[in-house]
Amino acid sequence: MSSLSYGYNVRSERLRVMGLHELLAFLLLIAVVCWMIFPRDLSSTLRNARLDAVTFSYMQAWLKAKPNDDELRLLMARELIMLGRFQEAENQLVLIAGHGHFHDGDVGWLRLLKDFHRLMALPPRDRVGTMLEYETVERLNAVDWGALTRPQREEYADMALALNQSEMAAMAYSRIAVQSDTPAQWHEQAAAVHLAHGNYQAAATSYLRAMDARGDYDVRKAYFLSALDVLVAGSLHAQALALAERRERSFIADKEVVYRLMLLAQAGGDMARAQRYAVILLNLPGVEASR
């Protein structure tokens, strides 16, 4: 039964205001809000969320309810390390180790990370010769390379470099290159580390590896000349000439390279080879005899 009030039908107006489409939209809105407030897998959501103060608070609340969620606890421990809250991070790692869920490698890695960041938090003059520095380097040496993820391997190399473990860092960059889609850049980083520490032969080897990893002629040429340059910089003329002899075939039609090889032979006292390069240079197209 309906009634009339002020000229319209009350029952029909009510039905029109809360029609089927409006009701469905309202229920959908409730469902979305509930999904946002009560996610089906909060742990997974937190692991994939951007870590900020709110997310961190949710982590703490979740771990109180689910203390055996070691994956999330590992993430929380790492975040605590990044925040410089080292003791709290260690407390989390102790809990994880106590659960016996086969996270020894993850715990060991985070303890290395914790010690490294503790060390880096000190003024540079206060780091050298400390027990913390010694323990951090020892932890770094004990790392199982095969168990590391790609990002961890990059972190490992960077930590080794920061700890003045140049050979360890260069080797890490070279090992990363083996499984990288861009190996040349990692070999180049290894070369830079070797060169910075005066290891000219190793730097040249890394430049050659970078050269062999690239197909572009100009890039290969640049790496080849860099390898020669570092050997000359280290007064390793005999090694530079030997390298030139082994690899010259790929560049023997390049005027710039042949000219550099001629100068290299002259500097190394190998006049017969210098003359040979001069003859090749004169016979290359576009090269003037006066050069």
PDB file of C-alpha atoms in Angstrom:
ATOM      1  CA  MET A   1       0.000   0.000   0.000  1.00  0.00           C
ATOM      2  CA  SER A   2       1.325   3.394  -0.900  1.00  0.00           C
ATOM      3  CA  SER A   3       0.444   6.859   0.270  1.00  0.00           C
ATOM      4  CA  LEU A   4       0.532  10.275  -1.273  1.00  0.00           C
ATOM      5  CA  SER A   5       2.434  13.042   0.434  1.00  0.00           C
ATOM      6  CA  TYR A   6       2.973  16.495  -1.006  1.00  0.00           C
ATOM      7  CA  GLY A   7       2.148  15.305  -4.473  1.00  0.00           C
ATOM      8  CA  TYR A   8       4.346  12.208  -4.893  1.00  0.00           C
ATOM      9  CA  ASN A   9       4.079   8.506  -4.127  1.00  0.00           C
ATOM     10  CA  VAL A  10       6.289   7.743  -1.065  1.00  0.00           C
ATOM     11  CA  ARG A  11       6.666   4.003  -1.761  1.00  0.00           C
ATOM     12  CA  SER A  12       7.629   4.408  -5.413  1.00  0.00           C
ATOM     13  CA  GLU A  13      10.123   7.174  -4.627  1.00  0.00           C
ATOM     14  CA  ARG A  14      11.829   4.996  -2.023  1.00  0.00           C
ATOM     15  CA  LEU A  15      12.132   2.176  -4.498  1.00  0.00           C
ATOM     16  CA  ARG A  16      13.615   4.519  -7.062  1.00  0.00           C
ATOM     17  CA  VAL A  17      16.232   5.900  -4.613  1.00  0.00           C
ATOM     18  CA  MET A  18      17.437   2.389  -3.646  1.00  0.00           C
ATOM     19  CA  GLY A  19      17.077   0.688  -6.984  1.00  0.00           C
ATOM     20  CA  LEU A  20      18.915  -2.458  -8.056  1.00  0.00           C
ATOM     21  CA  HIS A  21      21.871  -0.670  -9.669  1.00  0.00           C
ATOM     22  CA  GLU A  22      22.425   1.564  -6.658  1.00  0.00           C
ATOM     23  CA  LEU A  23      22.262  -1.414  -4.317  1.00  0.00           C
ATOM     24  CA  LEU A  24      24.829  -3.352  -6.362  1.00  0.00           C
ATOM     25  CA  ALA A  25      27.155  -0.347  -6.440  1.00  0.00           C
ATOM     26  CA  PHE A  26      26.838   0.041  -2.672  1.00  0.00           C
ATOM     27  CA  LEU A  27      27.642  -3.633  -2.075  1.00  0.00           C
ATOM     28  CA  LEU A  28      30.619  -3.412  -4.426  1.00  0.00           C
ATOM     29  CA  LEU A  29      31.916  -0.406  -2.507  1.00  0.00           C
ATOM     30  CA  ILE A  30      31.659  -2.330   0.759  1.00  0.00           C
ATOM     31  CA  ALA A  31      33.527  -5.265  -0.787  1.00  0.00           C
ATOM     32  CA  VAL A  32      36.359  -3.026  -2.017  1.00  0.00           C
ATOM     33  CA  VAL A  33      36.717  -1.326   1.363  1.00  0.00           C
ATOM     34  CA  CYS A  34      36.795  -4.681   3.136  1.00  0.00           C
ATOM     35  CA  TRP A  35      39.407  -5.988   0.701  1.00  0.00           C
ATOM     36  CA  MET A  36      41.589  -2.937   1.323  1.00  0.00           C
ATOM     37  CA  ILE A  37      41.256  -3.097   5.096  1.00  0.00           C
ATOM     38  CA  PHE A  38      41.441  -6.876   5.472  1.00  0.00           C
ATOM     39  CA  PRO A  39      43.673  -8.290   2.704  1.00  0.00           C
ATOM     40  CA  ARG A  40      43.518 -12.029   2.259  1.00  0.00           C
ATOM     41  CA  ASP A  41      47.284 -12.397   2.608  1.00  0.00           C
ATOM     42  CA  LEU A  42      48.655  -9.538   4.655  1.00  0.00           C
ATOM     43  CA  SER A  43      52.084 -11.143   4.889  1.00  0.00           C
ATOM     44  CA  SER A  44      52.458 -11.251   1.110  1.00  0.00           C
ATOM     45  CA  THR A  45      51.139  -7.711   0.823  1.00  0.00           C
ATOM     46  CA  LEU A  46      53.672  -6.443   3.348  1.00  0.00           C
ATOM     47  CA  ARG A  47      56.572  -8.230   1.651  1.00  0.00           C
ATOM     48  CA  ASN A  48      55.753  -6.520  -1.634  1.00  0.00           C
ATOM     49  CA  ALA A  49      54.851  -3.113  -0.234  1.00  0.00           C
ATOM     50  CA  ARG A  50      57.042  -0.034  -0.179  1.00  0.00           C
ATOM     51  CA  LEU A  51      58.644   0.014   3.243  1.00  0.00           C
ATOM     52  CA  ASP A  52      57.578   3.122   5.103  1.00  0.00           C
ATOM     53  CA  ALA A  53      56.604   3.869   8.694  1.00  0.00           C
ATOM     54  CA  VAL A  54      53.043   2.609   8.237  1.00  0.00           C
ATOM     55  CA  THR A  55      54.114  -0.637   6.569  1.00  0.00           C
ATOM     56  CA  PHE A  56      56.718  -1.156   9.262  1.00  0.00           C
ATOM     57  CA  SER A  57      54.049  -0.811  11.954  1.00  0.00           C
ATOM     58  CA  TYR A  58      51.895  -3.365  10.152  1.00  0.00           C
ATOM     59  CA  MET A  59      54.891  -5.714  10.038  1.00  0.00           C
ATOM     60  CA  GLN A  60      55.344  -5.477  13.774  1.00  0.00           C
ATOM     61  CA  ALA A  61      51.656  -6.130  14.395  1.00  0.00           C
ATOM     62  CA  TRP A  62      51.588  -9.076  11.990  1.00  0.00           C
ATOM     63  CA  LEU A  63      54.666 -10.698  13.527  1.00  0.00           C
ATOM     64  CA  LYS A  64      53.122 -10.491  16.980  1.00  0.00           C
ATOM     65  CA  ALA A  65      50.202 -12.504  15.644  1.00  0.00           C
ATOM     66  CA  LYS A  66      52.311 -14.751  13.368  1.00  0.00           C
ATOM     67  CA  PRO A  67      55.733 -15.074  15.040  1.00  0.00           C
ATOM     68  CA  ASN A  68      56.836 -17.931  12.748  1.00  0.00           C
ATOM     69  CA  ASP A  69      56.634 -15.866   9.560  1.00  0.00           C
ATOM     70  CA  ASP A  70      60.398 -15.925   9.042  1.00  0.00           C
ATOM     71  CA  GLU A  71      60.269 -14.517   5.513  1.00  0.00           C
ATOM     72  CA  LEU A  72      58.656 -11.336   6.748  1.00  0.00           C
ATOM     73  CA  ARG A  73      60.899 -11.243   9.811  1.00  0.00           C
ATOM     74  CA  LEU A  74      63.973 -11.386   7.538  1.00  0.00           C
ATOM     75  CA  LEU A  75      62.632  -8.423   5.606  1.00  0.00           C
ATOM     76  CA  MET A  76      62.012  -6.570   8.845  1.00  0.00           C
ATOM     77  CA  ALA A  77      65.529  -7.337  10.098  1.00  0.00           C
ATOM     78  CA  ARG A  78      67.008  -5.942   6.897  1.00  0.00           C
ATOM     79  CA  GLU A  79      64.935  -2.797   7.221  1.00  0.00           C
ATOM     80  CA  LEU A  80      66.104  -2.355  10.814  1.00  0.00           C
ATOM     81  CA  ILE A  81      69.707  -2.660   9.626  1.00  0.00           C
ATOM     82  CA  MET A  82      69.131   0.010   6.980  1.00  0.00           C
ATOM     83  CA  LEU A  83      67.656   2.244   9.684  1.00  0.00           C
ATOM     84  CA  GLY A  84      70.720   1.749  11.885  1.00  0.00           C
ATOM     85  CA  ARG A  85      68.757  -0.100  14.578  1.00  0.00           C
ATOM     86  CA  PHE A  86      71.321  -2.862  14.812  1.00  0.00           C
ATOM     87  CA  GLN A  87      70.391  -4.413  18.155  1.00  0.00           C
ATOM     88  CA  GLU A  88      66.740  -4.689  17.171  1.00  0.00           C
ATOM     89  CA  ALA A  89      67.824  -6.329  13.924  1.00  0.00           C
ATOM     90  CA  GLU A  90      69.972  -8.815  15.833  1.00  0.00           C
ATOM     91  CA  ASN A  91      67.020  -9.624  18.089  1.00  0.00           C
ATOM     92  CA  GLN A  92      64.987 -10.527  15.011  1.00  0.00           C
ATOM     93  CA  LEU A  93      67.811 -12.678  13.635  1.00  0.00           C
ATOM     94  CA  VAL A  94      68.096 -14.550  16.926  1.00  0.00           C
ATOM     95  CA  LEU A  95      64.380 -15.339  16.767  1.00  0.00           C
ATOM     96  CA  ILE A  96      64.684 -16.584  13.179  1.00  0.00           C
ATOM     97  CA  ALA A  97      67.685 -18.769  14.005  1.00  0.00           C
ATOM     98  CA  GLY A  98      65.784 -20.219  16.945  1.00  0.00           C
ATOM     99  CA  HIS A  99      62.903 -21.334  14.747  1.00  0.00           C
ATOM    100  CA  GLY A 100      65.132 -23.812  12.891  1.00  0.00           C
ATOM    101  CA  HIS A 101      63.492 -23.204   9.513  1.00  0.00           C
ATOM    102  CA  PHE A 102      66.684 -23.525   7.441  1.00  0.00           C
ATOM    103  CA  HIS A 103      67.401 -19.810   7.119  1.00  0.00           C
ATOM    104  CA  ASP A 104      71.044 -20.035   8.200  1.00  0.00           C
ATOM    105  CA  GLY A 105      72.291 -18.537   4.929  1.00  0.00           C
ATOM    106  CA  ASP A 106      69.862 -15.625   5.111  1.00  0.00           C
ATOM    107  CA  VAL A 107      70.694 -14.967   8.749  1.00  0.00           C
ATOM    108  CA  GLY A 108      74.427 -15.100   8.025  1.00  0.00           C
ATOM    109  CA  TRP A 109      74.054 -12.662   5.143  1.00  0.00           C
ATOM    110  CA  LEU A 110      72.072 -10.189   7.229  1.00  0.00           C
ATOM    111  CA  ARG A 111      74.615 -10.403  10.037  1.00  0.00           C
ATOM    112  CA  LEU A 112      77.323  -9.539   7.525  1.00  0.00           C
ATOM    113  CA  LEU A 113      75.201  -6.640   6.326  1.00  0.00           C
ATOM    114  CA  LYS A 114      74.651  -5.531   9.922  1.00  0.00           C
ATOM    115  CA  ASP A 115      78.362  -5.569  10.757  1.00  0.00           C
ATOM    116  CA  PHE A 116      79.193  -3.754   7.527  1.00  0.00           C
ATOM    117  CA  HIS A 117      76.722  -0.949   8.197  1.00  0.00           C
ATOM    118  CA  ARG A 118      77.868  -0.696  11.807  1.00  0.00           C
ATOM    119  CA  LEU A 119      81.421  -0.285  10.544  1.00  0.00           C
ATOM    120  CA  MET A 120      80.465   2.265   7.887  1.00  0.00           C
ATOM    121  CA  ALA A 121      78.614   4.278  10.530  1.00  0.00           C
ATOM    122  CA  LEU A 122      81.967   4.981  12.210  1.00  0.00           C
ATOM    123  CA  PRO A 123      84.206   7.849  11.065  1.00  0.00           C
ATOM    124  CA  PRO A 124      86.761   6.487   8.540  1.00  0.00           C
ATOM    125  CA  ARG A 125      89.702   7.024  10.893  1.00  0.00           C
ATOM    126  CA  ASP A 126      87.987   4.938  13.582  1.00  0.00           C
ATOM    127  CA  ARG A 127      87.351   1.894  11.376  1.00  0.00           C
ATOM    128  CA  VAL A 128      90.868   0.757  10.570  1.00  0.00           C
ATOM    129  CA  GLY A 129      92.288  -1.989  12.731  1.00  0.00           C
ATOM    130  CA  THR A 130      89.149  -2.491  14.802  1.00  0.00           C
ATOM    131  CA  MET A 131      87.796  -5.883  15.775  1.00  0.00           C
ATOM    132  CA  LEU A 132      84.593  -4.968  13.951  1.00  0.00           C
ATOM    133  CA  GLU A 133      86.528  -4.438  10.723  1.00  0.00           C
ATOM    134  CA  TYR A 134      88.307  -7.762  11.163  1.00  0.00           C
ATOM    135  CA  GLU A 135      85.062  -9.625  11.868  1.00  0.00           C
ATOM    136  CA  THR A 136      83.305  -8.004   8.907  1.00  0.00           C
ATOM    137  CA  VAL A 137      86.066  -9.026   6.507  1.00  0.00           C
ATOM    138  CA  GLU A 138      86.021 -12.538   7.961  1.00  0.00           C
ATOM    139  CA  ARG A 139      82.270 -12.775   7.441  1.00  0.00           C
ATOM    140  CA  LEU A 140      82.728 -11.557   3.877  1.00  0.00           C
ATOM    141  CA  ASN A 141      85.352 -14.230   3.224  1.00  0.00           C
ATOM    142  CA  ALA A 142      83.058 -16.913   4.622  1.00  0.00           C
ATOM    143  CA  VAL A 143      80.126 -16.106   2.330  1.00  0.00           C
ATOM    144  CA  ASP A 144      78.922 -18.924   0.075  1.00  0.00           C
ATOM    145  CA  TRP A 145      78.925 -17.213  -3.326  1.00  0.00           C
ATOM    146  CA  GLY A 146      76.738 -19.875  -4.893  1.00  0.00           C
ATOM    147  CA  ALA A 147      73.960 -19.247  -2.383  1.00  0.00           C
ATOM    148  CA  LEU A 148      73.744 -15.517  -3.117  1.00  0.00           C
ATOM    149  CA  THR A 149      71.120 -13.903  -5.293  1.00  0.00           C
ATOM    150  CA  ARG A 150      72.145 -11.503  -8.055  1.00  0.00           C
ATOM    151  CA  PRO A 151      71.420  -8.369  -5.948  1.00  0.00           C
ATOM    152  CA  GLN A 152      73.344  -9.902  -3.041  1.00  0.00           C
ATOM    153  CA  ARG A 153      76.338 -10.570  -5.284  1.00  0.00           C
ATOM    154  CA  GLU A 154      76.375  -6.939  -6.314  1.00  0.00           C
ATOM    155  CA  GLU A 155      76.139  -5.925  -2.651  1.00  0.00           C
ATOM    156  CA  TYR A 156      78.981  -8.317  -1.857  1.00  0.00           C
ATOM    157  CA  ALA A 157      81.228  -6.699  -4.481  1.00  0.00           C
ATOM    158  CA  ASP A 158      80.397  -3.202  -3.271  1.00  0.00           C
ATOM    159  CA  MET A 159      81.058  -4.163   0.350  1.00  0.00           C
ATOM    160  CA  ALA A 160      84.397  -5.718  -0.572  1.00  0.00           C
ATOM    161  CA  LEU A 161      85.369  -2.523  -2.372  1.00  0.00           C
ATOM    162  CA  ALA A 162      84.341  -0.361   0.579  1.00  0.00           C
ATOM    163  CA  LEU A 163      86.401  -2.594   2.880  1.00  0.00           C
ATOM    164  CA  ASN A 164      89.492  -2.135   0.662  1.00  0.00           C
ATOM    165  CA  GLN A 165      89.402  -5.786  -0.354  1.00  0.00           C
ATOM    166  CA  SER A 166      90.246  -4.945  -3.949  1.00  0.00           C
ATOM    167  CA  GLU A 167      91.058  -8.450  -5.172  1.00  0.00           C
ATOM    168  CA  MET A 168      87.849  -9.769  -3.660  1.00  0.00           C
ATOM    169  CA  ALA A 169      85.824  -6.959  -5.231  1.00  0.00           C
ATOM    170  CA  ALA A 170      87.390  -7.366  -8.676  1.00  0.00           C
ATOM    171  CA  MET A 171      86.857 -11.119  -8.592  1.00  0.00           C
ATOM    172  CA  ALA A 172      83.231 -10.588  -7.598  1.00  0.00           C
ATOM    173  CA  TYR A 173      82.650  -8.203 -10.511  1.00  0.00           C
ATOM    174  CA  SER A 174      84.224 -10.730 -12.877  1.00  0.00           C
ATOM    175  CA  ARG A 175      82.042 -13.532 -11.527  1.00  0.00           C
ATOM    176  CA  ILE A 176      78.927 -11.399 -11.872  1.00  0.00           C
ATOM    177  CA  ALA A 177      79.887 -10.769 -15.496  1.00  0.00           C
ATOM    178  CA  VAL A 178      79.781 -14.488 -16.292  1.00  0.00           C
ATOM    179  CA  GLN A 179      76.024 -14.662 -15.701  1.00  0.00           C
ATOM    180  CA  SER A 180      75.120 -11.110 -16.656  1.00  0.00           C
ATOM    181  CA  ASP A 181      73.294  -9.906 -19.752  1.00  0.00           C
ATOM    182  CA  THR A 182      75.784  -7.027 -19.861  1.00  0.00           C
ATOM    183  CA  PRO A 183      79.109  -8.679 -18.975  1.00  0.00           C
ATOM    184  CA  ALA A 184      81.300  -5.930 -20.440  1.00  0.00           C
ATOM    185  CA  GLN A 185      80.246  -3.364 -17.847  1.00  0.00           C
ATOM    186  CA  TRP A 186      81.166  -5.728 -14.996  1.00  0.00           C
ATOM    187  CA  HIS A 187      84.533  -6.599 -16.533  1.00  0.00           C
ATOM    188  CA  GLU A 188      85.136  -2.874 -16.931  1.00  0.00           C
ATOM    189  CA  GLN A 189      84.379  -2.350 -13.242  1.00  0.00           C
ATOM    190  CA  ALA A 190      86.829  -5.116 -12.382  1.00  0.00           C
ATOM    191  CA  ALA A 191      89.437  -3.403 -14.563  1.00  0.00           C
ATOM    192  CA  ALA A 192      88.857  -0.093 -12.783  1.00  0.00           C
ATOM    193  CA  VAL A 193      89.367  -1.747  -9.382  1.00  0.00           C
ATOM    194  CA  HIS A 194      92.573  -3.461 -10.518  1.00  0.00           C
ATOM    195  CA  LEU A 195      93.886  -0.248 -12.028  1.00  0.00           C
ATOM    196  CA  ALA A 196      93.111   1.795  -8.919  1.00  0.00           C
ATOM    197  CA  HIS A 197      95.262  -0.604  -6.907  1.00  0.00           C
ATOM    198  CA  GLY A 198      98.139  -0.736  -9.375  1.00  0.00           C
ATOM    199  CA  ASN A 199      97.453  -4.210 -10.757  1.00  0.00           C
ATOM    200  CA  TYR A 200      98.053  -3.324 -14.407  1.00  0.00           C
ATOM    201  CA  GLN A 201      98.234  -6.849 -15.800  1.00  0.00           C
ATOM    202  CA  ALA A 202      94.927  -7.836 -14.218  1.00  0.00           C
ATOM    203  CA  ALA A 203      93.335  -4.581 -15.408  1.00  0.00           C
ATOM    204  CA  ALA A 204      94.413  -5.333 -18.977  1.00  0.00           C
ATOM    205  CA  THR A 205      92.983  -8.844 -18.714  1.00  0.00           C
ATOM    206  CA  SER A 206      89.647  -7.446 -17.547  1.00  0.00           C
ATOM    207  CA  TYR A 207      89.563  -4.959 -20.417  1.00  0.00           C
ATOM    208  CA  LEU A 208      90.183  -7.816 -22.850  1.00  0.00           C
ATOM    209  CA  ARG A 209      87.332  -9.783 -21.304  1.00  0.00           C
ATOM    210  CA  ALA A 210      85.116  -6.744 -21.738  1.00  0.00           C
ATOM    211  CA  MET A 211      86.256  -6.507 -25.356  1.00  0.00           C
ATOM    212  CA  ASP A 212      85.462 -10.154 -26.021  1.00  0.00           C
ATOM    213  CA  ALA A 213      81.992  -9.686 -24.546  1.00  0.00           C
ATOM    214  CA  ARG A 214      81.016  -6.987 -27.044  1.00  0.00           C
ATOM    215  CA  GLY A 215      80.220  -7.186 -30.732  1.00  0.00           C
ATOM    216  CA  ASP A 216      80.328  -3.485 -31.577  1.00  0.00           C
ATOM    217  CA  TYR A 217      83.606  -2.685 -33.336  1.00  0.00           C
ATOM    218  CA  ASP A 218      84.138   0.772 -31.829  1.00  0.00           C
ATOM    219  CA  VAL A 219      83.549  -0.525 -28.308  1.00  0.00           C
ATOM    220  CA  ARG A 220      85.880  -3.478 -28.860  1.00  0.00           C
ATOM    221  CA  LYS A 221      88.520  -1.117 -30.209  1.00  0.00           C
ATOM    222  CA  ALA A 222      88.213   1.165 -27.169  1.00  0.00           C
ATOM    223  CA  TYR A 223      88.664  -1.768 -24.782  1.00  0.00           C
ATOM    224  CA  PHE A 224      91.657  -3.055 -26.764  1.00  0.00           C
ATOM    225  CA  LEU A 225      93.381   0.318 -26.619  1.00  0.00           C
ATOM    226  CA  SER A 226      92.560   0.608 -22.910  1.00  0.00           C
ATOM    227  CA  ALA A 227      94.227  -2.751 -22.300  1.00  0.00           C
ATOM    228  CA  LEU A 228      97.349  -1.553 -24.107  1.00  0.00           C
ATOM    229  CA  ASP A 229      97.315   1.763 -22.254  1.00  0.00           C
ATOM    230  CA  VAL A 230      97.222   0.220 -18.788  1.00  0.00           C
ATOM    231  CA  LEU A 231     100.103  -2.108 -19.614  1.00  0.00           C
ATOM    232  CA  VAL A 232     102.161   0.837 -20.843  1.00  0.00           C
ATOM    233  CA  ALA A 233     101.178   2.809 -17.728  1.00  0.00           C
ATOM    234  CA  GLY A 234     102.593  -0.025 -15.667  1.00  0.00           C
ATOM    235  CA  SER A 235     105.802  -0.061 -17.743  1.00  0.00           C
ATOM    236  CA  LEU A 236     104.862  -3.513 -19.019  1.00  0.00           C
ATOM    237  CA  HIS A 237     105.969  -2.867 -22.595  1.00  0.00           C
ATOM    238  CA  ALA A 238     106.855  -6.489 -23.331  1.00  0.00           C
ATOM    239  CA  GLN A 239     103.378  -7.612 -22.259  1.00  0.00           C
ATOM    240  CA  ALA A 240     101.802  -4.825 -24.307  1.00  0.00           C
ATOM    241  CA  LEU A 241     103.725  -5.886 -27.419  1.00  0.00           C
ATOM    242  CA  ALA A 242     102.771  -9.514 -26.839  1.00  0.00           C
ATOM    243  CA  LEU A 243      99.129  -8.473 -26.531  1.00  0.00           C
ATOM    244  CA  ALA A 244      99.382  -6.457 -29.740  1.00  0.00           C
ATOM    245  CA  GLU A 245     100.798  -9.450 -31.563  1.00  0.00           C
ATOM    246  CA  ARG A 246      98.017 -11.730 -30.332  1.00  0.00           C
ATOM    247  CA  ARG A 247      95.118  -9.380 -31.041  1.00  0.00           C
ATOM    248  CA  GLU A 248      96.231  -7.081 -33.868  1.00  0.00           C
ATOM    249  CA  ARG A 249      94.434  -9.042 -36.587  1.00  0.00           C
ATOM    250  CA  SER A 250      91.035  -7.655 -35.597  1.00  0.00           C
ATOM    251  CA  PHE A 251      92.251  -4.056 -35.950  1.00  0.00           C
ATOM    252  CA  ILE A 252      95.018  -4.195 -38.556  1.00  0.00           C
ATOM    253  CA  ALA A 253      92.953  -2.189 -41.065  1.00  0.00           C
ATOM    254  CA  ASP A 254      92.287   0.598 -38.555  1.00  0.00           C
ATOM    255  CA  LYS A 255      94.612   3.571 -39.056  1.00  0.00           C
ATOM    256  CA  GLU A 256      94.347   4.803 -35.474  1.00  0.00           C
ATOM    257  CA  VAL A 257      95.110   1.401 -33.985  1.00  0.00           C
ATOM    258  CA  VAL A 258      98.025   0.667 -36.323  1.00  0.00           C
ATOM    259  CA  TYR A 259      99.523   4.073 -35.580  1.00  0.00           C
ATOM    260  CA  ARG A 260      99.254   3.380 -31.845  1.00  0.00           C
ATOM    261  CA  LEU A 261     100.873  -0.022 -32.341  1.00  0.00           C
ATOM    262  CA  MET A 262     103.729   1.573 -34.254  1.00  0.00           C
ATOM    263  CA  LEU A 263     104.355   4.016 -31.399  1.00  0.00           C
ATOM    264  CA  LEU A 264     104.121   1.163 -28.904  1.00  0.00           C
ATOM    265  CA  ALA A 265     106.749  -0.838 -30.789  1.00  0.00           C
ATOM    266  CA  GLN A 266     109.037   2.197 -30.950  1.00  0.00           C
ATOM    267  CA  ALA A 267     108.649   2.816 -27.210  1.00  0.00           C
ATOM    268  CA  GLY A 268     109.391  -0.837 -26.524  1.00  0.00           C
ATOM    269  CA  GLY A 269     112.547  -0.761 -28.643  1.00  0.00           C
ATOM    270  CA  ASP A 270     111.226  -3.215 -31.233  1.00  0.00           C
ATOM    271  CA  MET A 271     112.184  -1.241 -34.330  1.00  0.00           C
ATOM    272  CA  ALA A 272     111.567  -4.116 -36.745  1.00  0.00           C
ATOM    273  CA  ARG A 273     107.972  -4.344 -35.609  1.00  0.00           C
ATOM    274  CA  ALA A 274     107.619  -0.567 -35.635  1.00  0.00           C
ATOM    275  CA  GLN A 275     108.777  -0.551 -39.269  1.00  0.00           C
ATOM    276  CA  ARG A 276     106.292  -3.277 -40.135  1.00  0.00           C
ATOM    277  CA  TYR A 277     103.445  -1.250 -38.654  1.00  0.00           C
ATOM    278  CA  ALA A 278     104.682   1.836 -40.517  1.00  0.00           C
ATOM    279  CA  VAL A 279     104.536  -0.043 -43.825  1.00  0.00           C
ATOM    280  CA  ILE A 280     101.017  -1.273 -43.054  1.00  0.00           C
ATOM    281  CA  LEU A 281     100.002   2.252 -42.119  1.00  0.00           C
ATOM    282  CA  LEU A 282     101.339   3.713 -45.355  1.00  0.00           C
ATOM    283  CA  ASN A 283      99.404   1.175 -47.388  1.00  0.00           C
ATOM    284  CA  LEU A 284      96.084   1.776 -45.705  1.00  0.00           C
ATOM    285  CA  PRO A 285      93.621   3.817 -47.807  1.00  0.00           C
ATOM    286  CA  GLY A 286      93.660   7.548 -47.161  1.00  0.00           C
ATOM    287  CA  VAL A 287      96.898   7.615 -45.177  1.00  0.00           C
ATOM    288  CA  GLU A 288      99.392  10.232 -46.294  1.00  0.00           C
ATOM    289  CA  ALA A 289     103.049   9.300 -46.534  1.00  0.00           C
ATOM    290  CA  SER A 290     104.020  12.246 -44.359  1.00  0.00           C
ATOM    291  CA  ARG A 291     102.281  10.671 -41.405  1.00  0.00           C
TER     292      ARG A 291
END
